[in-house]
Amino acid sequence: MRWFQLLLIIACAVVVAFLLLPLVALFLRVSPGDLIAALGSGVALDALIVTLKTSAIAHLLILGFGTPAAYLLATKRWRGHSATVALIELPLVLPPVVAGIALLSVFGRLGLLGETMDVLGISISFTQAAVVLAVVFVASPFFVRQAIVAFEGVDTGLLEAARTLRASPWRVFSRVALPLAARGLATGSALAFVRGLGEFGATIIFAGSFRGVTQTLPLAIYGELDQDFEAAIAISVLLVLISAALLTAIRWVPSWNPFTLTSR
Amino acid sequence: MGAIVESLHVDFALARRNFDVELSFDLDHGLMAIAGPSGSGKTTLLRTIAGLERPMRGRIGFRDESWFDSERRIDLPPEKRRVGMVFQDFALFPHLSVRDNVAFGGTDRADEMLERMRLRDLQHERPVSLSGGERQRVALARALATDPLVLLLDEPMASLDPALRNEVRAELRDLLGGVAIPTLLVTHDFEDAAALAETIAVMADGKLLQVGTPSELVAAPRDGFVASLTGANVIKGRARAAGDGLSRVDLEGGHRVYSTDAAEGEVDVVVYPWDVAVSVELAEGSTLNHITAPIDSSVVFGNRTRVRLGPVVAELTSASSERLGLEKGMTAIASFKATATRLIPR
């Protein structure tokens, strides 16, 4: 079976090389000095501010609604439960451009809710709120899916024990389920955040690319591509660094593996 | 103290896959053990009292307080029932220290409980680093810190190292001795039940078969099932009167024994292992029943040895077993008196 081992190793090497090579090339194109200089340019800085602001708001919305939703989906079963989970996961496989069109057809001026909101004096499309909605739509499944798995991984016996110790449902959630699911939640949170940072297709269709308003880092890269390629590369490197830092940070969240508590 | 009767009232029916759990009993102060084989519905009983399982119908309550009442549509959630529960695997919170585990349900009594369960020196440890006996004490302290009205223990000995069993059992008896509230303990092990409780209820397929003190159950088991749970040999046979106030029983498998119990027809013959003597040569004496068979197994439990030969298990001191040179395969004689041979009609 030696040839088979060899095959596995070669396949793995090809995968790693193919995924890593473009990233290496990116870093070879910019020196740290160039990076800082490019970021000093107005376009990049504006885009960074727009991105951080919209991502932060979007992420708060994702965590705020996604965590309780995932807890419910993980701890209760009802008719249509699996259909609900499937619907939540749908945006994962939806092309982002389609997501943008779909959002426009709800919130756009001619959309489902557009007229009503027009009367109320609210306009969402092509504003910063549209960026936030696009990011939430595309990124939230990454969090909710992972959060369901994390909550399902918490030993039901511990939740029941908490209830016999006179803990209210809120206390069971906040003192037992939440800390024990922390690692999985953090992973999902980071995945969703990184996915949100890189959001492009839905944003450009639903929010447009207006500098200082809706132009996020990915949109800025696209915008700079034919004007200042070096700047585009510098912004790309910045995105890679932020993403890598976040994925590394997850490892610091404590994990409560159920198998470390077997009796001895 | 005195006039007030603490009383847990249980009367409910709950459907399980293979049978219905149907139970009805009252528990005043003191400790009752429910003994039965696994899958007999013991854990379901505790979970139902705690509110983690919902019966089809019935009533569960404490004194004049109703926790569940199908007619009055009452079904309090677990957190409103004031039940202290010790789970089989102890269900300690892995992310909290011993102290925070104990204080989870009741901060006021945490210090008192840590002291009483001798956990003060361990209070900053995490459950992972505790031994089985220590975890049991944390689970007990945690349950009692909420100041419950009743205490429920689910197989408290099951997840412990067998080598430490006797030690932990003595310790548990000690600690439970200080518990003033009605306590219900379930176990599959009659020896554990007898060591810990003054009253034992034998349960099978969701029903209580017999309730009594350990010695009552051993002296007069209601049927072969109860007898075998208490550790007796139960052998099927056919009895008929043999004169002189004796019954003669032809055992399944060909042996013949006598009993002072009167019986006719199909019976369960009940003999306790400690009433069976083992010898290599037949000695003249008052003992009437002798079964000659090869030894199937011989297992040492410390100073006691259990020898199985033919249809009976005998328990003798390890010293005697060694003196006789008993070992697997050799032929020996099991002897027991007709007066120690109970017959229960089937």
XYZ file of C-alpha atoms in Angstrom:
610
model
C 0.000 0.000 0.000
C 3.022 2.267 -0.273
C 1.794 3.835 -3.524
C -1.452 4.798 -1.800
C 0.350 6.633 1.009
C 2.363 8.432 -1.634
C -0.799 9.377 -3.488
C -2.308 10.900 -0.343
C 0.819 12.932 0.353
C 1.032 14.228 -3.224
C -2.652 15.206 -3.255
C -2.260 17.034 0.034
C 0.840 18.867 -1.197
C -0.949 19.982 -4.371
C -3.908 21.300 -2.378
C -1.725 23.230 0.052
C 0.511 24.664 -2.686
C -2.414 25.750 -4.817
C -4.119 27.489 -1.904
C -0.978 29.080 -0.570
C 0.745 30.240 -3.757
C -1.565 33.188 -4.572
C -1.289 34.405 -0.989
C 2.493 34.210 -1.083
C 2.482 36.115 -4.370
C 0.385 38.837 -2.759
C 2.868 39.310 0.041
C 5.817 39.283 -2.360
C 4.316 42.244 -4.240
C 4.178 44.634 -1.260
C 6.781 45.627 1.273
C 5.541 46.696 4.721
C 6.436 50.262 3.731
C 4.245 50.129 0.602
C 1.459 48.679 2.674
C 1.440 51.548 5.122
C 1.783 54.106 2.338
C -1.108 52.610 0.379
C -3.265 52.549 3.459
C -2.486 56.198 3.970
C -4.236 56.912 0.690
C -7.767 58.247 1.026
C -9.543 55.456 -0.815
C -8.148 52.639 1.323
C -8.699 54.463 4.594
C -12.292 55.392 3.703
C -12.968 51.801 2.705
C -11.431 50.474 5.916
C -13.646 52.756 8.023
C -16.797 51.816 6.078
C -15.919 48.124 6.336
C -15.208 48.139 10.070
C -18.334 50.154 10.832
C -20.742 48.091 8.731
C -19.130 44.789 9.731
C -19.336 45.652 13.418
C -23.026 46.566 13.206
C -23.804 43.549 11.024
C -21.942 41.267 13.423
C -23.828 42.575 16.438
C -27.069 41.844 14.612
C -25.885 38.351 13.648
C -24.823 37.480 17.218
C -27.837 39.156 18.821
C -30.448 37.336 16.757
C -28.434 34.296 15.702
C -27.437 33.062 19.164
C -30.952 32.734 20.623
C -32.243 31.364 17.299
C -29.515 28.709 17.255
C -30.189 27.794 20.917
C -33.858 27.257 20.139
C -33.057 25.200 17.040
C -30.538 23.115 18.996
C -32.656 22.388 22.074
C -36.214 22.091 20.745
C -37.734 19.991 17.975
C -40.925 20.801 16.144
C -42.692 20.051 12.909
C -40.742 21.828 10.197
C -37.593 22.002 12.328
C -35.261 20.593 9.708
C -36.896 22.686 7.008
C -36.158 25.773 9.108
C -32.505 24.774 9.459
C -32.289 24.151 5.695
C -33.750 27.605 4.968
C -31.265 29.253 7.311
C -28.433 27.533 5.477
C -29.700 28.459 2.031
C -27.647 31.693 1.692
C -24.520 29.539 2.098
C -25.046 28.066 -1.336
C -26.706 31.088 -2.925
C -24.477 33.086 -5.340
C -23.907 36.452 -3.590
C -25.050 38.310 -6.703
C -28.397 36.509 -6.438
C -28.535 37.524 -2.781
C -28.055 41.152 -3.851
C -30.897 40.940 -6.371
C -33.100 39.220 -3.764
C -32.428 41.962 -1.214
C -33.185 44.617 -3.830
C -36.488 42.949 -4.599
C -37.477 43.215 -0.950
C -36.023 46.550 0.178
C -35.461 48.298 -3.177
C -37.599 51.207 -4.237
C -39.747 48.890 -6.377
C -39.418 45.980 -3.981
C -41.819 44.113 -1.731
C -41.453 46.485 1.212
C -40.036 49.403 -0.801
C -43.280 51.290 -1.270
C -44.294 51.007 2.369
C -40.883 52.182 3.500
C -40.986 55.009 0.947
C -44.153 56.287 2.592
C -42.425 56.130 5.970
C -39.530 58.065 4.520
C -37.071 55.184 4.797
C -34.808 54.299 1.948
C -32.346 51.490 2.350
C -30.866 50.550 -1.006
C -27.540 52.276 -1.816
C -27.036 53.393 1.806
C -24.763 52.092 4.554
C -27.784 50.243 5.982
C -27.876 48.263 2.731
C -24.241 47.211 3.240
C -25.131 46.009 6.738
C -28.134 44.025 5.473
C -26.118 42.464 2.653
C -23.407 41.367 5.080
C -25.963 39.995 7.556
C -27.754 38.074 4.816
C -24.636 36.461 3.445
C -22.633 35.938 6.658
C -25.219 34.963 9.292
C -25.645 31.320 8.136
C -21.951 30.754 8.862
C -22.562 31.705 12.473
C -26.002 30.161 13.017
C -25.000 26.808 11.554
C -21.916 26.567 13.741
C -23.832 27.825 16.788
C -26.485 25.104 16.412
C -23.747 22.466 16.373
C -22.085 24.094 19.393
C -25.298 24.142 21.453
C -26.170 20.598 20.401
C -22.759 19.560 21.710
C -23.609 20.669 25.252
C -24.547 17.648 27.397
C -28.324 17.713 27.952
C -27.737 16.255 31.415
C -25.955 19.446 32.456
C -28.862 21.606 31.305
C -31.274 19.349 33.205
C -29.069 19.427 36.294
C -29.130 23.221 36.170
C -32.926 23.185 36.059
C -33.183 20.937 39.125
C -30.887 23.468 40.806
C -33.703 25.957 40.361
C -32.145 27.873 37.493
C -34.585 29.775 35.293
C -34.386 29.056 31.546
C -32.421 32.301 31.136
C -29.928 31.235 33.804
C -29.551 27.766 32.285
C -28.728 29.470 28.997
C -26.375 32.135 30.288
C -24.515 30.179 32.993
C -24.346 26.700 31.441
C -25.169 26.490 27.731
C -23.394 29.678 26.654
C -20.029 29.093 28.385
C -19.953 25.421 27.373
C -20.680 26.300 23.747
C -18.219 29.217 23.783
C -15.583 27.605 21.600
C -18.014 26.644 18.857
C -19.747 30.018 19.032
C -16.425 31.833 18.715
C -15.503 29.746 15.685
C -18.829 30.507 14.026
C -18.548 34.143 14.970
C -15.098 34.464 13.419
C -16.135 32.617 10.257
C -19.149 34.882 9.840
C -17.107 38.009 10.519
C -14.434 37.085 8.007
C -17.085 36.169 5.436
C -18.711 39.563 6.078
C -15.433 41.440 5.607
C -15.001 39.893 2.195
C -18.604 40.411 1.073
C -18.691 41.714 -2.507
C -21.455 40.497 -4.823
C -24.543 41.221 -2.758
C -23.122 44.550 -1.582
C -22.270 45.966 -5.009
C -25.748 45.145 -6.328
C -27.784 46.175 -3.288
C -25.639 49.018 -1.913
C -23.501 50.177 -4.807
C -19.916 51.368 -4.443
C -19.877 54.952 -3.185
C -16.608 55.990 -1.609
C -16.930 56.777 2.082
C -20.532 55.487 2.200
C -20.903 51.966 0.804
C -17.447 51.254 -0.610
C -16.040 48.476 1.576
C -12.521 47.024 1.250
C -13.448 44.391 -1.372
C -15.291 47.013 -3.408
C -12.302 49.346 -3.098
C -9.992 46.614 -4.384
C -12.256 46.210 -7.407
C -12.440 49.977 -7.881
C -8.652 50.479 -7.670
C -7.837 47.508 -9.874
C -7.507 49.482 -13.131
C -6.363 52.728 -11.502
C -3.788 51.802 -8.848
C -2.926 48.120 -8.865
C -0.408 48.515 -6.017
C -3.103 49.993 -3.786
C -5.446 47.135 -4.699
C -2.793 44.654 -3.637
C -2.095 46.522 -0.404
C -5.786 46.461 0.538
C -5.908 42.757 -0.311
C -2.992 42.041 1.984
C -4.739 43.976 4.739
C -7.840 41.746 4.359
C -5.727 38.597 4.463
C -3.992 39.770 7.661
C -7.255 40.607 9.434
C -8.800 37.256 8.464
C -5.760 35.231 9.513
C -5.542 37.062 12.848
C -9.196 36.305 13.615
C -8.924 32.617 12.789
C -5.854 32.338 15.018
C -7.562 34.155 17.883
C -10.339 31.522 18.113
C -7.869 28.992 19.447
C -7.604 30.988 22.647
C -11.248 30.453 23.537
C -11.499 27.618 26.107
C -13.069 24.398 24.939
C -15.020 22.124 27.305
C -14.657 18.785 25.706
C -17.191 16.395 27.275
C -14.650 13.593 27.128
C -12.375 15.261 29.636
C -14.999 14.604 32.315
C -15.246 10.828 32.346
C -14.961 9.218 35.745
C -11.684 7.814 36.920
C -39.939 18.328 65.042
C -42.399 15.584 65.781
C -45.911 16.561 64.766
C -45.137 17.608 61.210
C -45.026 14.713 58.766
C -42.824 15.397 55.774
C -44.365 13.540 52.910
C -43.692 13.085 49.257
C -46.741 11.821 47.420
C -46.238 9.961 44.141
C -48.991 8.422 42.030
C -48.649 8.469 38.261
C -48.600 6.519 35.022
C -46.184 7.097 32.166
C -45.866 5.155 28.914
C -42.520 3.686 27.997
C -41.615 1.757 24.877
C -42.057 -1.736 26.325
C -44.262 -1.128 29.364
C -46.066 1.509 31.385
C -44.443 2.897 34.494
C -47.221 2.877 37.092
C -46.254 3.809 40.614
C -47.994 4.928 43.739
C -46.345 5.485 47.103
C -45.805 7.982 49.885
C -42.451 8.728 51.394
C -42.203 10.252 54.852
C -38.896 11.255 56.343
C -36.111 8.729 55.918
C -34.404 6.984 53.062
C -36.070 4.546 50.704
C -34.152 2.666 48.036
C -35.757 1.546 44.801
C -33.953 -1.582 43.635
C -34.452 -3.167 40.258
C -32.631 -4.239 37.115
C -31.591 -1.629 34.589
C -34.408 -0.692 32.253
C -37.075 -1.214 34.917
C -38.022 2.476 34.978
C -36.117 3.570 38.090
C -34.479 6.591 36.486
C -37.789 7.500 34.826
C -39.353 7.592 38.283
C -36.765 10.080 39.570
C -36.936 12.193 36.416
C -40.723 12.312 36.677
C -40.600 13.483 40.286
C -38.026 16.127 39.324
C -40.204 17.357 36.460
C -37.853 16.295 33.667
C -40.359 13.748 32.386
C -44.082 14.292 31.983
C -46.492 11.503 33.029
C -49.711 10.721 31.176
C -51.788 11.083 34.313
C -51.551 11.170 38.085
C -50.451 13.369 40.920
C -47.052 14.237 42.365
C -46.680 16.581 45.268
C -45.131 17.388 48.586
C -47.462 17.784 51.567
C -50.242 20.124 50.345
C -48.146 21.407 47.422
C -48.966 20.005 43.965
C -46.089 19.639 41.505
C -48.014 17.648 38.947
C -51.744 17.029 38.788
C -53.224 15.921 35.490
C -56.798 16.633 36.599
C -56.045 20.156 37.774
C -53.678 20.699 34.827
C -50.736 21.483 37.076
C -47.228 20.748 35.819
C -44.530 22.769 37.552
C -41.191 23.021 35.729
C -38.160 21.444 37.489
C -36.909 24.804 38.761
C -40.126 25.348 40.741
C -40.249 21.927 42.425
C -37.596 22.140 45.148
C -36.170 18.733 44.332
C -32.489 18.017 44.890
C -31.179 15.509 42.383
C -27.864 13.666 42.193
C -27.441 12.368 38.632
C -25.849 9.048 37.780
C -22.786 10.634 36.141
C -23.084 13.480 38.698
C -23.543 16.074 35.885
C -21.065 18.523 37.419
C -20.479 21.716 35.455
C -16.998 21.284 33.954
C -16.399 25.023 33.527
C -17.075 25.883 37.179
C -14.978 25.287 40.275
C -16.198 22.975 43.039
C -17.317 26.030 44.956
C -19.215 27.546 42.020
C -20.840 24.180 41.326
C -22.097 23.970 44.897
C -23.169 27.627 44.940
C -24.947 27.335 41.564
C -28.376 26.751 43.070
C -27.950 28.343 46.466
C -25.253 30.777 47.527
C -26.441 31.053 51.122
C -25.777 27.460 52.101
C -22.691 26.891 49.930
C -20.177 27.326 52.749
C -22.139 25.107 55.096
C -22.359 22.375 52.434
C -18.685 22.571 51.464
C -17.903 22.109 55.136
C -20.375 19.283 55.684
C -19.273 17.322 52.600
C -15.609 17.900 53.509
C -14.919 19.817 50.308
C -13.401 23.003 51.680
C -9.886 22.138 50.635
C -11.082 21.229 47.148
C -13.302 24.251 46.568
C -11.079 25.870 43.935
C -10.561 22.663 41.936
C -12.345 21.908 38.676
C -14.456 18.697 38.546
C -12.024 17.110 36.040
C -9.344 16.808 38.701
C -11.557 15.093 41.301
C -11.883 11.391 42.119
C -15.232 9.609 41.775
C -15.990 9.817 45.490
C -15.164 13.509 45.557
C -17.415 14.168 42.576
C -20.202 12.345 44.357
C -19.758 14.621 47.377
C -19.821 17.730 45.163
C -23.019 16.517 43.468
C -24.601 15.878 46.865
C -23.482 19.233 48.261
C -24.761 21.014 45.158
C -28.172 19.330 45.369
C -28.555 20.029 49.089
C -27.384 23.649 48.851
C -30.697 24.583 47.192
C -32.485 23.603 50.416
C -34.729 21.033 48.659
C -37.801 19.319 50.099
C -36.769 15.896 48.798
C -33.477 14.388 47.693
C -33.239 12.016 44.720
C -30.153 9.924 43.968
C -29.821 8.082 40.662
C -27.464 5.083 40.912
C -24.999 6.978 43.110
C -22.559 4.052 43.140
C -22.726 3.079 39.470
C -20.044 5.322 38.033
C -17.515 4.640 40.785
C -14.424 2.496 40.711
C -15.417 -0.969 42.044
C -12.223 -1.102 44.098
C -13.346 1.892 46.162
C -16.963 0.785 46.376
C -17.072 -0.251 50.016
C -15.225 2.836 51.149
C -17.415 5.243 49.172
C -20.561 3.419 50.227
C -19.689 3.795 53.903
C -18.930 7.456 53.310
C -22.215 7.998 51.461
C -24.164 6.305 54.251
C -22.457 8.601 56.684
C -23.318 11.721 54.694
C -26.900 10.639 53.976
C -27.347 9.990 57.690
C -27.156 13.738 58.192
C -29.861 14.458 55.613
C -33.170 15.252 57.304
C -35.431 15.345 54.218
C -37.170 12.379 52.535
C -34.638 10.714 50.282
C -35.204 8.357 47.372
C -32.297 6.382 45.979
C -32.407 4.063 42.984
C -29.923 1.286 42.376
C -29.661 -2.005 40.500
C -27.573 -3.433 43.336
C -29.431 -4.947 46.291
C -26.299 -4.842 48.442
C -25.999 -1.083 47.893
C -29.674 -0.643 48.673
C -29.428 -2.744 51.842
C -26.329 -0.887 53.008
C -27.801 2.574 52.484
C -31.545 2.361 53.104
C -33.846 1.176 55.859
C -36.652 0.489 53.364
C -36.264 -1.103 49.950
C -38.881 -1.166 47.200
C -38.230 -3.730 44.506
C -39.186 -2.554 41.030
C -39.564 -4.372 37.721
C -41.104 -3.297 34.408
C -42.327 -0.039 35.902
C -44.182 -1.522 38.885
C -43.292 -1.920 42.559
C -43.267 -5.636 43.422
C -42.518 -5.612 47.135
C -41.618 -3.086 49.808
C -39.865 -3.985 53.039
C -36.741 -3.806 55.132
C -33.709 -5.567 53.646
C -34.097 -8.481 56.072
C -37.824 -8.821 55.337
C -37.111 -9.073 51.632
C -34.418 -11.691 52.193
C -36.542 -13.694 54.645
C -39.759 -13.654 52.645
C -39.307 -12.683 49.003
C -42.648 -12.420 47.243
C -41.445 -14.283 44.179
C -38.413 -15.661 42.373
C -37.633 -12.254 40.877
C -37.381 -10.519 44.246
C -35.422 -13.470 45.631
C -32.856 -13.398 42.837
C -32.510 -9.608 43.154
C -31.648 -10.035 46.832
C -28.852 -12.354 45.767
C -30.517 -15.750 46.260
C -30.164 -18.800 44.063
C -33.497 -19.259 42.316
C -33.955 -22.669 40.708
C -37.101 -23.848 38.951
C -38.563 -27.183 40.036
C -41.623 -29.338 40.651
C -42.697 -29.958 44.282
C -44.806 -32.643 45.958
C -45.431 -33.626 49.576
C -42.909 -36.177 50.846
C -44.166 -36.899 54.389
C -42.634 -35.810 57.710
C -43.730 -32.246 56.872
C -41.256 -32.097 54.011
C -41.707 -31.264 50.338
C -39.631 -32.999 47.719
C -38.618 -30.918 44.693
C -37.287 -32.278 41.419
C -35.149 -29.495 40.013
C -34.894 -28.666 36.339
C -31.616 -30.274 35.419
C -32.100 -33.449 37.393
C -31.194 -32.824 41.055
C -33.604 -33.449 43.935
C -33.888 -31.358 47.102
C -36.140 -31.159 50.181
C -37.743 -28.196 51.890
C -39.694 -27.615 55.089
C -42.046 -25.300 53.114
C -45.274 -26.913 51.968
C -45.871 -26.713 48.215
C -47.286 -28.628 45.279
C -46.523 -28.181 41.582
C -44.304 -25.663 39.823
C -42.116 -23.724 42.296
C -39.095 -21.482 42.553
C -36.580 -22.943 44.990
C -34.802 -20.150 46.849
C -31.470 -20.711 48.645
C -29.079 -17.996 49.774
C -25.410 -18.483 48.836
C -24.318 -18.005 52.445
C -26.544 -20.949 53.475
C -24.752 -23.288 51.087
C -21.719 -25.228 52.348
C -19.192 -26.736 49.990
C -17.228 -29.924 50.668
C -15.180 -32.405 48.711
C -16.387 -35.573 50.434
C -19.894 -36.292 51.636
C -19.982 -36.000 55.433
C -22.641 -37.543 57.679
C -24.783 -34.787 59.252
C -28.184 -33.194 59.605
C -28.067 -31.500 56.218
C -30.594 -33.005 53.834
C -29.794 -31.418 50.472
C -26.668 -32.318 48.544
C -25.871 -31.414 44.961
C -22.796 -33.016 43.452
C -21.461 -31.209 40.371
C -18.258 -29.919 38.797
C -17.249 -26.364 39.758
C -18.078 -23.953 36.906
C -16.386 -20.916 38.369
C -14.739 -19.674 41.521
C -14.467 -15.913 42.003
C -12.705 -14.202 44.909
C -14.188 -10.983 46.396
C -11.643 -10.109 49.049
C -12.226 -12.414 52.015
C -15.232 -14.087 50.360
C -15.251 -16.541 47.471
C -18.268 -17.304 45.284
C -18.287 -20.816 43.882
C -20.760 -21.880 41.211
C -21.458 -25.595 40.873
C -24.416 -27.054 39.026
C -27.469 -24.832 39.573
C -26.257 -23.171 42.800
C -23.840 -20.478 43.878
C -22.240 -20.891 47.288
C -20.487 -18.197 49.238
C -17.714 -19.208 51.587
C -14.695 -17.621 53.164
C -11.687 -17.450 50.913
C -9.730 -19.254 53.630
C -12.082 -22.289 53.506
C -11.988 -22.310 49.734
C -8.204 -22.423 49.817
C -8.122 -25.080 52.525
C -10.373 -27.315 50.382
C -8.319 -26.507 47.303
C -11.444 -25.652 45.301
C -10.834 -24.846 41.675
C -12.648 -24.785 38.392
C -13.394 -28.207 36.939
C -13.111 -30.326 40.073
C -16.215 -32.058 41.394
C -17.563 -30.866 44.764
C -20.685 -31.139 46.861
C -22.986 -28.238 47.712
C -25.001 -28.874 50.879
C -27.818 -26.877 52.417
C -30.494 -27.573 55.001
C -34.129 -28.169 54.156
C -34.957 -25.375 56.631
C -32.900 -22.908 54.565
C -34.710 -23.901 51.374
C -37.688 -21.633 50.540
C -40.347 -22.691 48.043
C -42.315 -20.003 46.194
C -45.185 -21.257 43.997
C -44.998 -19.990 40.430
